Amino acid sequence: MGGCAEIFNQRLAYSQHPITPSARDSIPLCYDFRAVNDHTHARTHTHPHAASLTNSSQDLIYGLDERPPLPLMIFVALQHVLAVFVGIVTPPLIISRTLGLPLADGIFLVSMALMVSGLGTILQTRRIGPLGSGLLSIQGTSFVFLGPILSLAGSVTAAGGSQHEALGVVFGVCAAASLVPILLSPFIQYASRIITPLVTGIVVTLIGLTLVEVGITSVGGGFEAKHDGSFGSAANLGLALLVVAIIVFANSSKRKGLRMMSVVLGLAAGYVFALFAGRVAVADFQGLPWIAVPTPFRYGWGFRATALIPFAFLYVITAIESIGDLTATSALTGQPISGPTYFRRLRGGVMADGVSSLLAAVFNSFPSTTFAQNNGIIQLTGVGSRHIGTIVGVLLMVLGLFPVVGGIVQAMPAAVLGGATLIMFGMVAVAGIKILAGVTMDRRASSITALSLGVGLGVTFVPEVIGALPPLVRDMFSSGIAAGGMCALLLNSILPGSRA
């Protein structure tokens, strides 16, 4: 997810299609070009088109275990941080605004997201025993869980719980479900027999389509604008349009570096324009503490058993996604993409995803997964040293220590964020459609896709439809992503015919 790389689900789009060298050059680096054509190839043997990625490793200046000079390491690490920053801070920013959290809580969540992402990156890249892939793979906050988290938190507050109680339940469920990738990691090569490209494509499409509502709400000015009557004003729409225009322009450029930074550039331009227009509350920065102290279980610890299954299912989806990310990074850094070493890296990487997500829940952040942005940076710089991951992790943790960073992010006008997320979430849906395009759409696959999308979108747009169901069933299917995804998984398992 280069500059648009925050759109993590783009990784999955290219996992389903062969990529020739000429085609690869035409793909914006905000997408991932995984070395695996489909997940079954990842299980057993080298992908036939892996040479297009492996050839890129010949351009490396510094390999995986080499240690570049410190100034160069810092310079390259800064590029990685810029590529992942927006992707890390956007989920906590959206969650805090949707729940209407006080400013201090929103800033704290952003700070903890940066800090936990840094810690997870260090665990992933350094490889401690069986934990971590030992590759230059960056950890960050996952968009996959955004819809279910908002749904779960909303159900807690609707039942009379406070905002802090809702966060406590979310973190408790995320912590319990994070055991899934940890326990799954030794058997990861078999997971794709269950989560096939058809199921993955449906889930990714639903993620994008269900989150578009969040993006368009921010374009209009967010929930605050709905309350003060300014929702959909010309000022808000104009600000969002400015961000959209810059992102589209930069992402259409022939310069790879400009494409990779497209979202960052769009948000920065919108933020500066809003600042001069008096739309940024600078005064709010004055009361911020100097240091954000990591506080375990700051919002308490809750649990809701009925939400465990949907979250566990999504952890399996992100584990499959990580296989593609780690495979691409292995190929780009000249490492094997088959055999014992390869599968050891996959097991360690998926386990690190689970451990990072568990730590995230403990320290008041949201589930973590490998990002694909760094693959574009590796190609751009020719530096694939895993030692850079330690510096990236330290930089992210330092940024998380200073609340002023979270304050600057939290002060971003909703319309600015909306302009970026509208594109990001829309591209997530496009990624899912591209995955589905690689599946043979016979009558069986078409029926599964139609019913699953119908269930997922139906529950999202008309949540009252499950209001009369028993609480256990209602909570399990309250998220359109979980409802549609589990529908796809069930149908793909029981309907006769070959699994797509």
Short mmCIF file of C-alpha atoms in Angstrom, two decimals:
data_model
loop_
_atom_site.label_atom_id
_atom_site.label_comp_id
_atom_site.label_asym_id
_atom_site.label_seq_id
_atom_site.Cartn_x
_atom_site.Cartn_y
_atom_site.Cartn_z
CA MET A 1 0.00 0.00 0.00
CA GLY A 2 2.66 2.58 -0.98
CA GLY A 3 1.19 6.11 -0.64
CA CYS A 4 -2.26 4.66 -1.13
CA ALA A 5 -0.82 1.72 0.61
CA GLU A 6 -2.97 2.47 3.62
CA ILE A 7 -5.60 0.68 1.61
CA PHE A 8 -4.33 -2.57 3.02
CA ASN A 9 -6.74 -4.75 1.18
CA GLN A 10 -5.15 -3.94 -2.16
CA ARG A 11 -2.68 -6.63 -1.26
CA LEU A 12 -5.30 -9.22 -1.92
CA ALA A 13 -6.28 -7.94 -5.34
CA TYR A 14 -3.03 -8.87 -6.99
CA SER A 15 -2.71 -12.19 -5.21
CA GLN A 16 -5.15 -13.62 -7.69
CA HIS A 17 -3.56 -12.56 -10.99
CA PRO A 18 -0.31 -13.39 -12.77
CA ILE A 19 1.95 -10.33 -13.11
CA THR A 20 4.34 -9.93 -15.96
CA PRO A 21 7.24 -7.46 -15.74
CA SER A 22 5.52 -5.08 -18.16
CA ALA A 23 2.26 -5.26 -16.27
CA ARG A 24 4.04 -4.75 -12.97
CA ASP A 25 5.54 -1.48 -14.20
CA SER A 26 2.06 -0.17 -14.94
CA ILE A 27 0.74 -0.92 -11.44
CA PRO A 28 0.80 2.09 -9.08
CA LEU A 29 2.99 1.29 -6.12
CA CYS A 30 0.08 2.00 -3.81
CA TYR A 31 -1.05 -1.52 -4.70
CA ASP A 32 0.63 -4.72 -3.74
CA PHE A 33 2.00 -7.06 -6.35
CA ARG A 34 2.17 -10.31 -4.46
CA ALA A 35 4.21 -13.18 -5.75
CA VAL A 36 1.42 -15.66 -5.20
CA ASN A 37 -1.12 -16.13 -7.95
CA ASP A 38 -3.51 -17.83 -5.57
CA HIS A 39 -3.30 -19.13 -2.06
CA THR A 40 -2.94 -22.76 -3.09
CA HIS A 41 0.33 -21.98 -4.82
CA ALA A 42 1.58 -20.46 -1.59
CA ARG A 43 1.00 -23.76 0.17
CA THR A 44 3.10 -26.05 -1.92
CA HIS A 45 5.36 -24.63 -4.55
CA THR A 46 6.87 -21.59 -6.18
CA HIS A 47 4.45 -19.44 -8.10
CA PRO A 48 5.15 -19.61 -11.83
CA HIS A 49 5.24 -15.83 -12.16
CA ALA A 50 7.37 -15.29 -9.07
CA ALA A 51 10.30 -14.38 -11.32
CA SER A 52 8.80 -10.94 -11.87
CA LEU A 53 9.30 -10.24 -8.17
CA THR A 54 12.47 -12.27 -7.77
CA ASN A 55 14.10 -10.28 -10.56
CA SER A 56 13.52 -7.16 -8.47
CA SER A 57 15.78 -8.62 -5.78
CA GLN A 58 18.69 -8.36 -8.23
CA ASP A 59 18.41 -4.58 -7.93
CA LEU A 60 19.03 -4.69 -4.17
CA ILE A 61 21.86 -2.56 -2.87
CA TYR A 62 21.62 -3.97 0.65
CA GLY A 63 20.16 -7.42 1.26
CA LEU A 64 18.09 -8.75 4.13
CA ASP A 65 20.87 -9.38 6.65
CA GLU A 66 23.22 -6.59 5.57
CA ARG A 67 23.59 -3.50 7.72
CA PRO A 68 23.75 -0.22 5.76
CA PRO A 69 25.44 2.90 7.19
CA LEU A 70 23.36 4.47 9.98
CA PRO A 71 22.53 7.72 8.12
CA LEU A 72 21.20 5.72 5.17
CA MET A 73 19.22 3.45 7.48
CA ILE A 74 17.56 6.44 9.13
CA PHE A 75 16.78 8.03 5.76
CA VAL A 76 15.17 4.85 4.40
CA ALA A 77 13.33 4.24 7.68
CA LEU A 78 11.75 7.70 7.44
CA GLN A 79 10.36 6.79 4.03
CA HIS A 80 8.80 3.65 5.49
CA VAL A 81 7.26 5.68 8.32
CA LEU A 82 5.75 8.17 5.86
CA ALA A 83 4.31 5.31 3.81
CA VAL A 84 2.55 3.66 6.76
CA PHE A 85 1.66 6.63 8.97
CA VAL A 86 -1.76 7.40 7.52
CA GLY A 87 -2.77 3.74 7.50
CA ILE A 88 -1.88 3.39 11.19
CA VAL A 89 -3.67 6.49 12.50
CA THR A 90 -6.82 6.40 10.36
CA PRO A 91 -8.67 3.52 12.12
CA PRO A 92 -8.34 4.97 15.66
CA LEU A 93 -9.24 8.39 14.29
CA ILE A 94 -12.43 7.09 12.69
CA ILE A 95 -13.38 5.01 15.73
CA SER A 96 -12.88 7.86 18.19
CA ARG A 97 -14.96 10.25 16.09
CA THR A 98 -17.73 7.76 15.38
CA LEU A 99 -18.06 6.97 19.10
CA GLY A 100 -17.91 10.66 19.99
CA LEU A 101 -14.99 10.21 22.37
CA PRO A 102 -13.51 13.22 24.16
CA LEU A 103 -10.50 14.80 22.47
CA ALA A 104 -8.06 13.39 25.06
CA ASP A 105 -9.23 9.84 24.43
CA GLY A 106 -8.97 10.22 20.67
CA ILE A 107 -5.42 11.52 20.97
CA PHE A 108 -4.51 8.67 23.31
CA LEU A 109 -5.84 6.03 20.90
CA VAL A 110 -3.82 7.50 18.03
CA SER A 111 -0.68 7.57 20.20
CA MET A 112 -1.15 3.96 21.28
CA ALA A 113 -1.73 2.85 17.67
CA LEU A 114 1.64 4.33 16.70
CA MET A 115 3.39 2.89 19.72
CA VAL A 116 2.02 -0.64 19.33
CA SER A 117 2.73 -0.61 15.58
CA GLY A 118 6.34 0.27 16.38
CA LEU A 119 6.65 -2.51 18.93
CA GLY A 120 5.03 -5.01 16.55
CA THR A 121 7.40 -3.98 13.76
CA ILE A 122 10.41 -4.67 15.97
CA LEU A 123 9.06 -8.11 16.90
CA GLN A 124 8.29 -8.89 13.25
CA THR A 125 11.65 -7.84 11.81
CA ARG A 126 14.05 -8.99 14.54
CA ARG A 127 12.58 -12.51 14.88
CA ILE A 128 12.79 -13.64 18.51
CA GLY A 129 12.78 -17.43 18.57
CA PRO A 130 9.76 -18.61 16.55
CA LEU A 131 8.19 -15.15 16.75
CA GLY A 132 8.51 -12.90 13.71
CA SER A 133 9.36 -13.39 10.06
CA GLY A 134 12.78 -11.75 10.16
CA LEU A 135 11.80 -9.78 7.05
CA LEU A 136 11.46 -6.04 6.51
CA SER A 137 7.71 -6.11 7.14
CA ILE A 138 5.99 -3.24 8.93
CA GLN A 139 3.10 -3.78 11.33
CA GLY A 140 0.14 -1.40 11.37
CA THR A 141 -3.49 -1.01 12.40
CA SER A 142 -5.82 -3.11 10.26
CA PHE A 143 -8.85 -1.70 8.43
CA VAL A 144 -10.44 -5.16 8.31
CA PHE A 145 -11.80 -4.86 11.84
CA LEU A 146 -13.08 -1.29 11.56
CA GLY A 147 -16.72 -2.11 10.74
CA PRO A 148 -17.10 -4.90 13.34
CA ILE A 149 -15.46 -2.73 16.01
CA LEU A 150 -17.89 0.12 15.35
CA SER A 151 -20.79 -2.33 15.35
CA LEU A 152 -19.73 -3.97 18.64
CA ALA A 153 -19.04 -0.66 20.37
CA GLY A 154 -22.35 0.71 19.12
CA SER A 155 -24.25 -2.27 20.53
CA VAL A 156 -22.64 -1.76 23.94
CA THR A 157 -23.55 1.92 24.09
CA ALA A 158 -27.05 1.18 22.77
CA ALA A 159 -27.50 -1.20 25.71
CA GLY A 160 -26.68 1.62 28.13
CA GLY A 161 -22.93 1.17 28.42
CA SER A 162 -20.56 4.11 28.47
CA GLN A 163 -18.05 4.88 25.72
CA HIS A 164 -15.22 3.62 27.91
CA GLU A 165 -17.11 0.41 28.65
CA ALA A 166 -17.61 -0.07 24.92
CA LEU A 167 -13.86 0.26 24.31
CA GLY A 168 -13.17 -2.19 27.13
CA VAL A 169 -15.44 -4.78 25.49
CA VAL A 170 -13.82 -4.18 22.09
CA PHE A 171 -10.33 -4.65 23.48
CA GLY A 172 -11.36 -7.75 25.41
CA VAL A 173 -12.87 -9.41 22.35
CA CYS A 174 -9.90 -8.42 20.17
CA ALA A 175 -7.49 -9.89 22.74
CA ALA A 176 -9.36 -13.20 22.94
CA ALA A 177 -9.67 -13.51 19.16
CA SER A 178 -5.99 -12.63 18.65
CA LEU A 179 -5.19 -16.13 19.91
CA VAL A 180 -6.52 -17.42 16.58
CA PRO A 181 -3.51 -16.41 14.42
CA ILE A 182 -1.14 -17.45 17.21
CA LEU A 183 -2.65 -20.95 17.35
CA LEU A 184 -3.16 -21.07 13.58
CA SER A 185 0.44 -20.15 12.69
CA PRO A 186 1.87 -23.72 12.82
CA PHE A 187 -0.77 -24.83 10.31
CA ILE A 188 -0.89 -21.69 8.18
CA GLN A 189 -0.09 -23.52 4.93
CA TYR A 190 -3.44 -25.32 5.21
CA ALA A 191 -5.63 -22.30 6.00
CA SER A 192 -6.20 -21.37 2.37
CA ARG A 193 -8.02 -24.65 1.82
CA ILE A 194 -10.83 -23.15 3.88
CA ILE A 195 -10.51 -19.43 3.09
CA THR A 196 -10.50 -19.64 -0.70
CA PRO A 197 -10.18 -16.71 -3.15
CA LEU A 198 -13.98 -16.67 -3.53
CA VAL A 199 -14.49 -16.16 0.21
CA THR A 200 -11.62 -13.68 0.42
CA GLY A 201 -12.93 -11.65 -2.54
CA ILE A 202 -16.42 -11.43 -1.05
CA VAL A 203 -15.07 -10.33 2.34
CA VAL A 204 -12.75 -7.69 0.89
CA THR A 205 -15.53 -6.33 -1.33
CA LEU A 206 -17.85 -6.11 1.66
CA ILE A 207 -15.19 -4.33 3.72
CA GLY A 208 -14.93 -1.61 1.10
CA LEU A 209 -18.64 -1.26 0.38
CA THR A 210 -19.70 -1.17 4.03
CA LEU A 211 -17.04 1.39 4.95
CA VAL A 212 -17.95 3.79 2.14
CA GLU A 213 -20.73 5.08 4.40
CA VAL A 214 -18.11 6.07 6.96
CA GLY A 215 -16.06 7.86 4.32
CA ILE A 216 -18.95 9.80 2.78
CA THR A 217 -20.15 10.84 6.23
CA SER A 218 -16.74 12.36 6.88
CA VAL A 219 -16.85 14.09 3.48
CA GLY A 220 -19.98 15.91 4.60
CA GLY A 221 -18.29 17.03 7.82
CA GLY A 222 -18.80 14.06 10.13
CA PHE A 223 -21.20 13.50 12.99
CA GLU A 224 -20.39 16.87 14.56
CA ALA A 225 -21.50 18.63 11.38
CA LYS A 226 -24.79 16.72 11.53
CA HIS A 227 -25.37 18.13 14.97
CA ASP A 228 -24.44 21.74 14.21
CA GLY A 229 -26.27 21.85 10.86
CA SER A 230 -23.20 22.25 8.63
CA PHE A 231 -23.30 18.73 7.20
CA GLY A 232 -22.85 18.74 3.45
CA SER A 233 -21.95 22.42 3.34
CA ALA A 234 -20.00 23.83 0.42
CA ALA A 235 -17.00 24.37 2.68
CA ASN A 236 -16.89 20.71 3.72
CA LEU A 237 -17.48 19.35 0.23
CA GLY A 238 -14.90 21.72 -1.26
CA LEU A 239 -12.29 20.68 1.28
CA ALA A 240 -12.91 16.99 0.58
CA LEU A 241 -12.82 17.61 -3.17
CA LEU A 242 -9.42 19.28 -2.85
CA VAL A 243 -8.02 16.22 -1.09
CA VAL A 244 -9.57 13.85 -3.64
CA ALA A 245 -8.20 15.86 -6.57
CA ILE A 246 -4.64 15.87 -5.21
CA ILE A 247 -4.69 12.15 -4.43
CA VAL A 248 -6.03 11.27 -7.87
CA PHE A 249 -3.53 13.56 -9.59
CA ALA A 250 -0.56 12.22 -7.62
CA ASN A 251 -1.66 8.62 -8.02
CA SER A 252 -1.91 9.10 -11.79
CA SER A 253 1.66 10.35 -12.03
CA LYS A 254 4.37 8.37 -13.81
CA ARG A 255 6.73 9.07 -10.90
CA LYS A 256 6.67 6.14 -8.50
CA GLY A 257 7.64 8.22 -5.47
CA LEU A 258 4.76 10.63 -6.08
CA ARG A 259 2.29 7.77 -6.41
CA MET A 260 3.49 6.21 -3.17
CA MET A 261 2.97 9.47 -1.29
CA SER A 262 -0.38 10.36 -2.89
CA VAL A 263 -2.54 9.97 0.22
CA VAL A 264 0.00 11.72 2.44
CA LEU A 265 0.21 14.62 -0.01
CA GLY A 266 -3.57 14.91 -0.28
CA LEU A 267 -4.09 14.92 3.48
CA ALA A 268 -1.22 17.36 4.04
CA ALA A 269 -2.55 19.80 1.43
CA GLY A 270 -6.08 19.60 2.83
CA TYR A 271 -4.81 20.07 6.37
CA VAL A 272 -2.74 23.16 5.45
CA PHE A 273 -5.65 24.68 3.53
CA ALA A 274 -7.98 24.05 6.48
CA LEU A 275 -5.43 25.59 8.84
CA PHE A 276 -5.32 28.83 6.89
CA ALA A 277 -9.10 28.78 6.60
CA GLY A 278 -9.42 28.61 10.38
CA ARG A 279 -10.83 25.08 10.37
CA VAL A 280 -8.13 23.60 12.67
CA ALA A 281 -8.49 24.17 16.43
CA VAL A 282 -4.87 25.02 17.24
CA ALA A 283 -5.82 26.13 20.75
CA ASP A 284 -6.62 22.54 21.69
CA PHE A 285 -2.92 21.66 21.51
CA GLN A 286 -2.06 23.85 24.50
CA GLY A 287 -3.47 21.54 27.16
CA LEU A 288 -1.81 18.37 25.93
CA PRO A 289 0.61 16.51 28.22
CA TRP A 290 4.22 16.26 27.14
CA ILE A 291 4.35 12.48 27.16
CA ALA A 292 1.72 9.80 26.52
CA VAL A 293 2.32 7.08 29.11
CA PRO A 294 1.25 3.61 27.90
CA THR A 295 -1.39 2.42 30.38
CA PRO A 296 -2.52 -1.21 30.12
CA PHE A 297 -6.28 -1.73 30.32
CA ARG A 298 -6.96 2.00 30.58
CA TYR A 299 -10.60 1.44 29.59
CA GLY A 300 -11.09 -1.68 31.65
CA TRP A 301 -11.59 -5.17 30.33
CA GLY A 302 -14.86 -6.51 29.01
CA PHE A 303 -15.97 -9.39 26.89
CA ARG A 304 -18.91 -10.47 24.78
CA ALA A 305 -18.78 -14.11 23.72
CA THR A 306 -21.20 -13.61 20.84
CA ALA A 307 -18.76 -11.25 19.12
CA LEU A 308 -15.87 -13.70 19.32
CA ILE A 309 -16.73 -15.74 16.20
CA PRO A 310 -16.89 -12.78 13.77
CA PHE A 311 -13.60 -11.38 15.06
CA ALA A 312 -11.94 -14.81 14.97
CA PHE A 313 -13.08 -15.21 11.35
CA LEU A 314 -11.54 -11.86 10.40
CA TYR A 315 -8.27 -12.79 12.07
CA VAL A 316 -8.11 -15.80 9.75
CA ILE A 317 -8.69 -13.47 6.78
CA THR A 318 -5.81 -11.20 7.85
CA ALA A 319 -3.57 -14.25 8.35
CA ILE A 320 -4.19 -15.28 4.73
CA GLU A 321 -3.49 -11.71 3.68
CA SER A 322 -0.18 -11.74 5.57
CA ILE A 323 0.94 -14.80 3.63
CA GLY A 324 0.88 -12.72 0.46
CA ASP A 325 2.65 -9.77 2.05
CA LEU A 326 5.43 -11.91 3.47
CA THR A 327 5.80 -13.84 0.21
CA ALA A 328 6.23 -10.62 -1.76
CA THR A 329 8.75 -9.26 0.75
CA SER A 330 10.69 -12.54 0.65
CA ALA A 331 10.91 -12.41 -3.14
CA LEU A 332 11.89 -8.74 -3.19
CA THR A 333 14.74 -9.33 -0.73
CA GLY A 334 16.10 -12.40 -2.49
CA GLN A 335 14.76 -14.92 0.00
CA PRO A 336 13.19 -18.30 -0.90
CA ILE A 337 9.45 -18.46 -1.55
CA SER A 338 9.23 -22.20 -1.09
CA GLY A 339 10.71 -24.77 1.24
CA PRO A 340 11.34 -24.94 5.01
CA THR A 341 12.83 -21.44 5.41
CA TYR A 342 9.91 -19.86 3.60
CA PHE A 343 7.27 -21.61 5.70
CA ARG A 344 9.20 -20.87 8.88
CA ARG A 345 9.03 -17.18 8.00
CA LEU A 346 5.31 -17.46 7.28
CA ARG A 347 4.64 -19.16 10.61
CA GLY A 348 6.69 -16.61 12.51
CA GLY A 349 5.09 -13.70 10.65
CA VAL A 350 1.52 -14.81 11.29
CA MET A 351 2.36 -15.51 14.93
CA ALA A 352 3.80 -11.98 15.20
CA ASP A 353 0.52 -10.62 13.81
CA GLY A 354 -1.34 -12.36 16.62
CA VAL A 355 1.07 -11.31 19.35
CA SER A 356 1.06 -7.71 18.10
CA SER A 357 -2.75 -7.71 18.13
CA LEU A 358 -2.76 -9.10 21.67
CA LEU A 359 -0.36 -6.38 22.81
CA ALA A 360 -2.51 -3.82 20.99
CA ALA A 361 -5.57 -4.86 22.98
CA VAL A 362 -3.65 -4.71 26.26
CA PHE A 363 -2.33 -1.22 25.47
CA ASN A 364 -5.64 0.16 24.17
CA SER A 365 -5.16 -0.15 20.44
CA PHE A 366 -6.76 -2.14 17.66
CA PRO A 367 -5.74 -5.31 15.77
CA SER A 368 -2.45 -5.21 13.91
CA THR A 369 -1.32 -6.82 10.67
CA THR A 370 1.58 -6.67 8.23
CA PHE A 371 1.45 -3.74 5.84
CA ALA A 372 2.49 -4.01 2.20
CA GLN A 373 3.70 -0.41 1.82
CA ASN A 374 7.25 -1.39 2.58
CA ASN A 375 7.44 -3.56 -0.55
CA GLY A 376 7.21 -0.45 -2.70
CA ILE A 377 9.82 1.33 -0.58
CA ILE A 378 12.17 -1.66 -0.91
CA GLN A 379 11.87 -1.47 -4.70
CA LEU A 380 12.25 2.30 -4.72
CA THR A 381 15.37 2.43 -2.52
CA GLY A 382 16.98 -0.93 -3.25
CA VAL A 383 17.41 -1.45 0.50
CA GLY A 384 15.87 -4.61 1.96
CA SER A 385 17.79 -4.82 5.23
CA ARG A 386 15.66 -6.06 8.12
CA HIS A 387 17.72 -3.91 10.49
CA ILE A 388 15.85 -0.90 9.12
CA GLY A 389 12.71 -2.40 10.68
CA THR A 390 14.14 -1.76 14.14
CA ILE A 391 14.63 1.92 13.34
CA VAL A 392 11.12 2.14 11.85
CA GLY A 393 9.73 0.58 15.01
CA VAL A 394 11.63 2.97 17.26
CA LEU A 395 10.51 5.99 15.22
CA LEU A 396 6.86 4.90 15.42
CA MET A 397 7.13 4.36 19.17
CA VAL A 398 8.73 7.79 19.63
CA LEU A 399 5.93 9.41 17.62
CA GLY A 400 3.45 7.62 19.86
CA LEU A 401 5.11 8.94 22.98
CA PHE A 402 4.31 12.56 22.14
CA PRO A 403 0.60 13.42 22.35
CA VAL A 404 1.15 16.46 20.14
CA VAL A 405 1.43 14.05 17.19
CA GLY A 406 -1.92 12.52 18.07
CA GLY A 407 -3.28 16.01 18.66
CA ILE A 408 -2.30 17.14 15.17
CA VAL A 409 -3.97 14.06 13.69
CA GLN A 410 -7.07 14.44 15.86
CA ALA A 411 -7.44 18.11 14.84
CA MET A 412 -7.71 17.14 11.18
CA PRO A 413 -11.10 18.32 9.87
CA ALA A 414 -13.48 15.45 9.12
CA ALA A 415 -13.87 16.59 5.51
CA VAL A 416 -10.11 16.30 4.93
CA LEU A 417 -10.08 12.76 6.29
CA GLY A 418 -13.24 11.97 4.35
CA GLY A 419 -11.69 12.91 1.02
CA ALA A 420 -8.92 10.36 1.58
CA THR A 421 -11.01 7.58 3.12
CA LEU A 422 -13.64 7.80 0.39
CA ILE A 423 -10.98 6.82 -2.15
CA MET A 424 -9.31 4.35 0.18
CA PHE A 425 -12.48 2.44 1.01
CA GLY A 426 -13.67 2.57 -2.58
CA MET A 427 -10.39 1.07 -3.70
CA VAL A 428 -10.79 -1.66 -1.10
CA ALA A 429 -14.03 -2.65 -2.83
CA VAL A 430 -12.25 -2.56 -6.20
CA ALA A 431 -9.56 -4.86 -4.79
CA GLY A 432 -12.24 -7.34 -3.77
CA ILE A 433 -13.85 -7.18 -7.21
CA LYS A 434 -10.47 -7.91 -8.81
CA ILE A 435 -10.06 -10.96 -6.61
CA LEU A 436 -13.51 -12.17 -7.65
CA ALA A 437 -12.60 -11.51 -11.29
CA GLY A 438 -9.93 -14.20 -10.95
CA VAL A 439 -12.50 -16.77 -9.80
CA THR A 440 -14.44 -18.87 -12.30
CA MET A 441 -17.96 -17.50 -11.87
CA ASP A 442 -20.00 -20.62 -12.51
CA ARG A 443 -23.50 -21.01 -11.10
CA ARG A 444 -22.18 -22.17 -7.75
CA ALA A 445 -19.76 -19.25 -7.30
CA SER A 446 -22.33 -16.75 -8.58
CA SER A 447 -24.95 -17.98 -6.12
CA ILE A 448 -22.52 -17.76 -3.20
CA THR A 449 -21.41 -14.27 -4.21
CA ALA A 450 -24.94 -12.97 -4.75
CA LEU A 451 -26.34 -14.26 -1.46
CA SER A 452 -23.30 -13.29 0.60
CA LEU A 453 -23.19 -9.73 -0.76
CA GLY A 454 -26.94 -9.44 -0.30
CA VAL A 455 -26.77 -10.58 3.32
CA GLY A 456 -23.75 -8.41 4.14
CA LEU A 457 -25.07 -5.22 2.56
CA GLY A 458 -28.61 -5.88 3.78
CA VAL A 459 -27.51 -6.15 7.42
CA THR A 460 -25.39 -3.03 7.00
CA PHE A 461 -28.11 -0.83 5.50
CA VAL A 462 -31.08 -2.24 7.44
CA PRO A 463 -29.68 -3.49 10.79
CA GLU A 464 -33.21 -3.70 12.21
CA VAL A 465 -33.78 -6.83 10.12
CA ILE A 466 -32.01 -8.94 12.77
CA GLY A 467 -33.39 -7.01 15.73
CA ALA A 468 -35.87 -9.74 16.70
CA LEU A 469 -33.31 -12.56 16.65
CA PRO A 470 -31.90 -14.00 19.90
CA PRO A 471 -29.06 -11.86 21.31
CA LEU A 472 -26.47 -14.56 20.53
CA VAL A 473 -27.33 -14.64 16.82
CA ARG A 474 -27.92 -10.89 16.60
CA ASP A 475 -24.48 -10.05 17.99
CA MET A 476 -22.75 -12.58 15.74
CA PHE A 477 -24.26 -11.08 12.60
CA SER A 478 -24.52 -7.42 13.58
CA SER A 479 -21.61 -6.55 11.28
CA GLY A 480 -22.31 -6.77 7.56
CA ILE A 481 -18.73 -7.91 6.95
CA ALA A 482 -19.03 -10.78 9.41
CA ALA A 483 -22.54 -11.72 8.26
CA GLY A 484 -21.67 -11.78 4.57
CA GLY A 485 -18.25 -13.34 5.13
CA MET A 486 -19.52 -16.19 7.28
CA CYS A 487 -22.36 -16.74 4.81
CA ALA A 488 -19.76 -17.11 2.04
CA LEU A 489 -17.65 -19.46 4.16
CA LEU A 490 -20.63 -21.64 5.05
CA LEU A 491 -22.00 -21.87 1.51
CA ASN A 492 -18.59 -22.54 0.02
CA SER A 493 -18.14 -25.40 2.49
CA ILE A 494 -21.49 -27.14 2.07
CA LEU A 495 -22.58 -26.58 -1.54
CA PRO A 496 -21.58 -29.36 -3.92
CA GLY A 497 -18.91 -28.65 -6.47
CA SER A 498 -15.27 -27.59 -6.40
CA ARG A 499 -14.33 -24.83 -3.98
CA ALA A 500 -13.40 -21.63 -5.79
#
